[in-house]
PDB file of C-alpha atoms in Angstrom:
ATOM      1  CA  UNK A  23      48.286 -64.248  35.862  1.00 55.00           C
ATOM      2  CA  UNK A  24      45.936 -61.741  37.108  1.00 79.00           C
ATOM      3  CA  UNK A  25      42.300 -62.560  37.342  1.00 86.00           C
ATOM      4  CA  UNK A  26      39.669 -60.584  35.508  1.00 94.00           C
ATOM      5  CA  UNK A  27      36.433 -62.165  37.704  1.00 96.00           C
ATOM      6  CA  UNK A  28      35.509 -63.720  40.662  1.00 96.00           C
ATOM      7  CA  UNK A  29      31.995 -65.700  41.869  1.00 95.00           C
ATOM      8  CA  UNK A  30      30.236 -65.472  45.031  1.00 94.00           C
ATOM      9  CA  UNK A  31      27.587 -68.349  45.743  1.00 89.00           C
ATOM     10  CA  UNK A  32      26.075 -69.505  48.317  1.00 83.00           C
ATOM     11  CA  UNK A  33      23.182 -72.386  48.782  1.00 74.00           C
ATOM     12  CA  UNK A  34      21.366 -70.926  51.586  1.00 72.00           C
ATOM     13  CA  UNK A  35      19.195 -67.782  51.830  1.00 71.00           C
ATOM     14  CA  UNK A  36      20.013 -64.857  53.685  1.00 74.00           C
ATOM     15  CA  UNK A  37      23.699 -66.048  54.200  1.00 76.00           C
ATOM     16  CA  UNK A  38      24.487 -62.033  53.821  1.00 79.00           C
ATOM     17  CA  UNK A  39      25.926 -62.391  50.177  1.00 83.00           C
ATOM     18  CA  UNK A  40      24.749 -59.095  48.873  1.00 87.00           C
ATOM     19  CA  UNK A  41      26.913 -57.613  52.485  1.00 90.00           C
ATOM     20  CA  UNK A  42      29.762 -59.486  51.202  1.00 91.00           C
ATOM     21  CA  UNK A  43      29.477 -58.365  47.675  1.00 92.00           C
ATOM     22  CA  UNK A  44      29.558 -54.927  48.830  1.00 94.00           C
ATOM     23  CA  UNK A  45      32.649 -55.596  50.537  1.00 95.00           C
ATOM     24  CA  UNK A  46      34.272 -56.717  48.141  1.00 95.00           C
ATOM     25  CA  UNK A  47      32.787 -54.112  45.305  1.00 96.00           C
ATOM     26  CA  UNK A  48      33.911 -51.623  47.705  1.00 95.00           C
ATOM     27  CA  UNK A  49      37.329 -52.994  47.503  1.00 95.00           C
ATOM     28  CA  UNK A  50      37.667 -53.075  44.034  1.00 95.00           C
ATOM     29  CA  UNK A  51      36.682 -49.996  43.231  1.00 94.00           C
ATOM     30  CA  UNK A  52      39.720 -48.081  44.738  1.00 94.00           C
ATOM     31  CA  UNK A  53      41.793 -49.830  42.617  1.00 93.00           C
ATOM     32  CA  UNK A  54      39.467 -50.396  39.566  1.00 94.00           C
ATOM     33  CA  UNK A  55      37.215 -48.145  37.657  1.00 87.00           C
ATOM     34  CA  UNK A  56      35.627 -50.452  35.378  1.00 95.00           C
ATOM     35  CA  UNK A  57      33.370 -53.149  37.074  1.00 96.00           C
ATOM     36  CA  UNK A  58      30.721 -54.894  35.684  1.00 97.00           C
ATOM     37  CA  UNK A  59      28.448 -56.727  37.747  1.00 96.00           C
ATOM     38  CA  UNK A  60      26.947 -60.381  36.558  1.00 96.00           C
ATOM     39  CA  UNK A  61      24.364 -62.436  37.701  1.00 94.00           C
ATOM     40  CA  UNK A  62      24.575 -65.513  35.209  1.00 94.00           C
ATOM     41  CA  UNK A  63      20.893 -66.583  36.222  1.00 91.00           C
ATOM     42  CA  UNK A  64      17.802 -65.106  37.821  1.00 90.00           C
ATOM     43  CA  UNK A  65      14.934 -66.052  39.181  1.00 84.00           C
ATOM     44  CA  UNK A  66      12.922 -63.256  37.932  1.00 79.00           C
ATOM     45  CA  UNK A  67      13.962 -60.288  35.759  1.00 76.00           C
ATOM     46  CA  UNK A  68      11.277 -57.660  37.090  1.00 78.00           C
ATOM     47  CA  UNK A  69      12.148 -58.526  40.809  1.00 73.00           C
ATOM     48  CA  UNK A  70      16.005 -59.219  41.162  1.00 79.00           C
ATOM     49  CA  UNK A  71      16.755 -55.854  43.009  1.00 83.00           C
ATOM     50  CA  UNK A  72      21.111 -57.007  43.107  1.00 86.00           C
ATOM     51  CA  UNK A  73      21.082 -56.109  39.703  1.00 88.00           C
ATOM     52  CA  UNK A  74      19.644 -52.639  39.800  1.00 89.00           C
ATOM     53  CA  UNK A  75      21.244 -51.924  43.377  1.00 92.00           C
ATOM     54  CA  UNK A  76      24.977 -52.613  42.589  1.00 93.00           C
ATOM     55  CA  UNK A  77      24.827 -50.905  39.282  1.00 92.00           C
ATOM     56  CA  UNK A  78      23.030 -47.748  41.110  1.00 93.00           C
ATOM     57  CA  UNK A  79      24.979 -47.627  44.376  1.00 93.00           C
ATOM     58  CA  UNK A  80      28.234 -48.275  42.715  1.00 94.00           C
ATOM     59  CA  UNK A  81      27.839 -45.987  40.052  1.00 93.00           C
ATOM     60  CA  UNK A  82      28.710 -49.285  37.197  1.00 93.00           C
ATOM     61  CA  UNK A  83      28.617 -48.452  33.495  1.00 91.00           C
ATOM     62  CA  UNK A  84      26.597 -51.667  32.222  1.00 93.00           C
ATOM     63  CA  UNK A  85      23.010 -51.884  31.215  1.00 90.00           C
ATOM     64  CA  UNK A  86      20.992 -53.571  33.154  1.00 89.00           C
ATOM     65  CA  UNK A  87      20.544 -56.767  30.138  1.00 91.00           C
ATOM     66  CA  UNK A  88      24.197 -57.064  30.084  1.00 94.00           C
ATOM     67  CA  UNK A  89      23.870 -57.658  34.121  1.00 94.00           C
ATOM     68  CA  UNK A  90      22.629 -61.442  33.678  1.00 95.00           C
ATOM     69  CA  UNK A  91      22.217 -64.051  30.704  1.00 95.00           C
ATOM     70  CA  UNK A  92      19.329 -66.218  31.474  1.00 94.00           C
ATOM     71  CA  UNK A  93      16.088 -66.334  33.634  1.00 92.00           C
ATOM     72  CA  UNK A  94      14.909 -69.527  35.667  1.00 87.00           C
ATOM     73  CA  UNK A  95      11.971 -70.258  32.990  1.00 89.00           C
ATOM     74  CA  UNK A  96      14.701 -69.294  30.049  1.00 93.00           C
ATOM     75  CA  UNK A  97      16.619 -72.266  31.895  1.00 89.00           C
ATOM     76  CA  UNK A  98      13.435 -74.696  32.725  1.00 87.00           C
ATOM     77  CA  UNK A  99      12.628 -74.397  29.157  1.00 92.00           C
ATOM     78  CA  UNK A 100      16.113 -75.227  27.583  1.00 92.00           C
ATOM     79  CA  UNK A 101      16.560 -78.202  30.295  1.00 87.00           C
ATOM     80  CA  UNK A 102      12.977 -79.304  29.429  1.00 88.00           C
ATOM     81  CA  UNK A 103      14.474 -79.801  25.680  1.00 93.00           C
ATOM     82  CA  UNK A 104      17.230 -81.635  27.089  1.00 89.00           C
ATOM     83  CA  UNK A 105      19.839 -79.089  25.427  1.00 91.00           C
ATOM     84  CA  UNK A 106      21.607 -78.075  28.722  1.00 85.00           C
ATOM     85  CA  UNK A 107      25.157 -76.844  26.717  1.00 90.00           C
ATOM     86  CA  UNK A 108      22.944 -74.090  25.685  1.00 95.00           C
ATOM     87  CA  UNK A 109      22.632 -72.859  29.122  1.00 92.00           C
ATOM     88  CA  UNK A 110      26.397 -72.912  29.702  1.00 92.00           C
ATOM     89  CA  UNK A 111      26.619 -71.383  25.649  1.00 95.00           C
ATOM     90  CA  UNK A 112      24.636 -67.977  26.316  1.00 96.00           C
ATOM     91  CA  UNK A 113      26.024 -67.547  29.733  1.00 96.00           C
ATOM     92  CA  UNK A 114      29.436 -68.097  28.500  1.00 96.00           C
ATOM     93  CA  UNK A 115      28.418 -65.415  25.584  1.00 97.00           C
ATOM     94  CA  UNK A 116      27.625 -62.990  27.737  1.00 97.00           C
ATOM     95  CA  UNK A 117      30.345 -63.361  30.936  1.00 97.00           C
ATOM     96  CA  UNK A 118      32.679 -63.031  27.331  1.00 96.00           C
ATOM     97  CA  UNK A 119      31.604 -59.673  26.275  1.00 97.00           C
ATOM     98  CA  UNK A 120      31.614 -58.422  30.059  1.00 97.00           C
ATOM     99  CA  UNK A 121      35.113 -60.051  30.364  1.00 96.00           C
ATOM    100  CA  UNK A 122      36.337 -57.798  27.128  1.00 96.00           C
ATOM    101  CA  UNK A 123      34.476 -54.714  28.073  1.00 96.00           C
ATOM    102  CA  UNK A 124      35.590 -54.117  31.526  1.00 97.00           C
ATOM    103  CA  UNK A 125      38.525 -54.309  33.705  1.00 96.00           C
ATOM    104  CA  UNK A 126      36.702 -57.264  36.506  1.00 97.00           C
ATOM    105  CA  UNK A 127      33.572 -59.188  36.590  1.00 97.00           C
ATOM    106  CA  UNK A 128      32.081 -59.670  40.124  1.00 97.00           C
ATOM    107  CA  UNK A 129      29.229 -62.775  39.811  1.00 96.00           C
ATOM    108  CA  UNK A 130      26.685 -63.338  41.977  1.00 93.00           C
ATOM    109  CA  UNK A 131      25.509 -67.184  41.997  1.00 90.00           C
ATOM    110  CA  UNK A 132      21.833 -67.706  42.170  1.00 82.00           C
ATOM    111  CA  UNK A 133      20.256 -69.257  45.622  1.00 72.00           C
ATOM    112  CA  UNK A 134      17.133 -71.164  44.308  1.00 62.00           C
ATOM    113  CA  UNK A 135      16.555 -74.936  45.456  1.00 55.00           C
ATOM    114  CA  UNK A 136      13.718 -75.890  42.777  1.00 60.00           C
ATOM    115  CA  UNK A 137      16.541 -75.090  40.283  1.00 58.00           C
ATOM    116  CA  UNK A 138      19.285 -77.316  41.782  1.00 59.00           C
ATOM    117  CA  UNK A 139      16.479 -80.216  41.878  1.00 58.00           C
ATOM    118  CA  UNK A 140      15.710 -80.148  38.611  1.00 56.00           C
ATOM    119  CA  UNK A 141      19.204 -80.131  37.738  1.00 60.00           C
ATOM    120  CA  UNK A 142      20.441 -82.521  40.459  1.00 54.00           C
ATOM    121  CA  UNK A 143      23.772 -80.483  40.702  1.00 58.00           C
ATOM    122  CA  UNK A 144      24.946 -77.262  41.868  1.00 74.00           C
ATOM    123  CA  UNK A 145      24.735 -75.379  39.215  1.00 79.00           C
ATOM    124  CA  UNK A 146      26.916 -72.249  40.508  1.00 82.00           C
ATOM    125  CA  UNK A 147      29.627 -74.256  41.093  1.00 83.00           C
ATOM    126  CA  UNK A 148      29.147 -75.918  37.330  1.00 86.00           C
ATOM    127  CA  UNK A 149      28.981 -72.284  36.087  1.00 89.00           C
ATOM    128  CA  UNK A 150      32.112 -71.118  37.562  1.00 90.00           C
ATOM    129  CA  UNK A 151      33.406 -74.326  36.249  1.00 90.00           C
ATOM    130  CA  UNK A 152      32.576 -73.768  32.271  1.00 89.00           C
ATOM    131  CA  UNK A 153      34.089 -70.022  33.171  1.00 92.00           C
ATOM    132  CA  UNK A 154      37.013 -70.980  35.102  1.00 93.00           C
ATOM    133  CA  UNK A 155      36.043 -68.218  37.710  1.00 94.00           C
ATOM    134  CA  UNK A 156      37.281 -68.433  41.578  1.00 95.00           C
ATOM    135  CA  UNK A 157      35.119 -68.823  43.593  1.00 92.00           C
ATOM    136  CA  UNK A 158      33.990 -67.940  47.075  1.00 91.00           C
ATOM    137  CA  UNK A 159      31.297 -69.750  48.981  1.00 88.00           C
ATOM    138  CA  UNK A 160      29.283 -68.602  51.734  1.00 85.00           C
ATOM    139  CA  UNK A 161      28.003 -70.745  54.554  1.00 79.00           C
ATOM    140  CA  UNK A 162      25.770 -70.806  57.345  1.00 67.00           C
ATOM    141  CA  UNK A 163      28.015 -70.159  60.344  1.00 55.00           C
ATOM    142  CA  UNK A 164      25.347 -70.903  62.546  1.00 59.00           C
ATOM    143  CA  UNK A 165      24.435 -74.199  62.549  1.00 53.00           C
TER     144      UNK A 165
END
């Protein structure tokens, strides 16, 4: 079976994930003309610049609200009414439509520690999970 997506994540910041991304964007593209790019959460609509770069510099045919599904307060205020299957419903929604409108999904995982304590998981990892996406995780190859 051929997959249709594929996750990047990593826990630490400035591990050189939007470099990788690129890569592997760059890759695809020769071979694939219809790429959507998805960032399930984000920390802040008006400042996550992924979004808007990868759609601009690799020419994608998505609108920018199809790019992600929730925000980090969307996902603060859902946990905070202890209804955390809603999180995984609307970003399951979404990564769906992508999934039937395009050729391959490439998913950026979100890199924000006040998140992953308030949820006292990795919540990229449960993500891919729900959307049985592989995944590729980037570490620190310094330390």
């Amino acid at each position: 079976m051929k997959t249709k997506s594929l996750m990047i994540i990593s826990r630490i910041p400035k591990s050189g994930m939007r470099l990788i991304m690129m890569g592997i964007m760059g890759m695809l593209k020769k071979d694939i003309q219809k790429i959507a790019f998805f960032k399930p959460l984000v920390d802040d609509l008006n400042q996550d610049a992924d979004m808007d770069f990868f759609k601009e510099y690799f020419k994608l045919e998505q609108n920018r609200n199809s790019a992600y599904a929730l925000t980090f307060d969307e996902v603060k205020s859902i946990l905070s009414q202890d209804k955390s299957e809603l999180i995984y419903e609307k970003i399951l929604e979404k990564y769906e439509t992508l999934i039937r409108d395009y050729d391959f999904v490439l998913c950026e995982g979100m890199v924000n520690w006040e998140l992953e304590e308030l949820v006292d998981f990795d919540i990229n990892f449960e993500i891919a999970k729900n959307l049985q996406i592989p995944t590729i995780e980037l570490i620190n190859g310094q330390d």
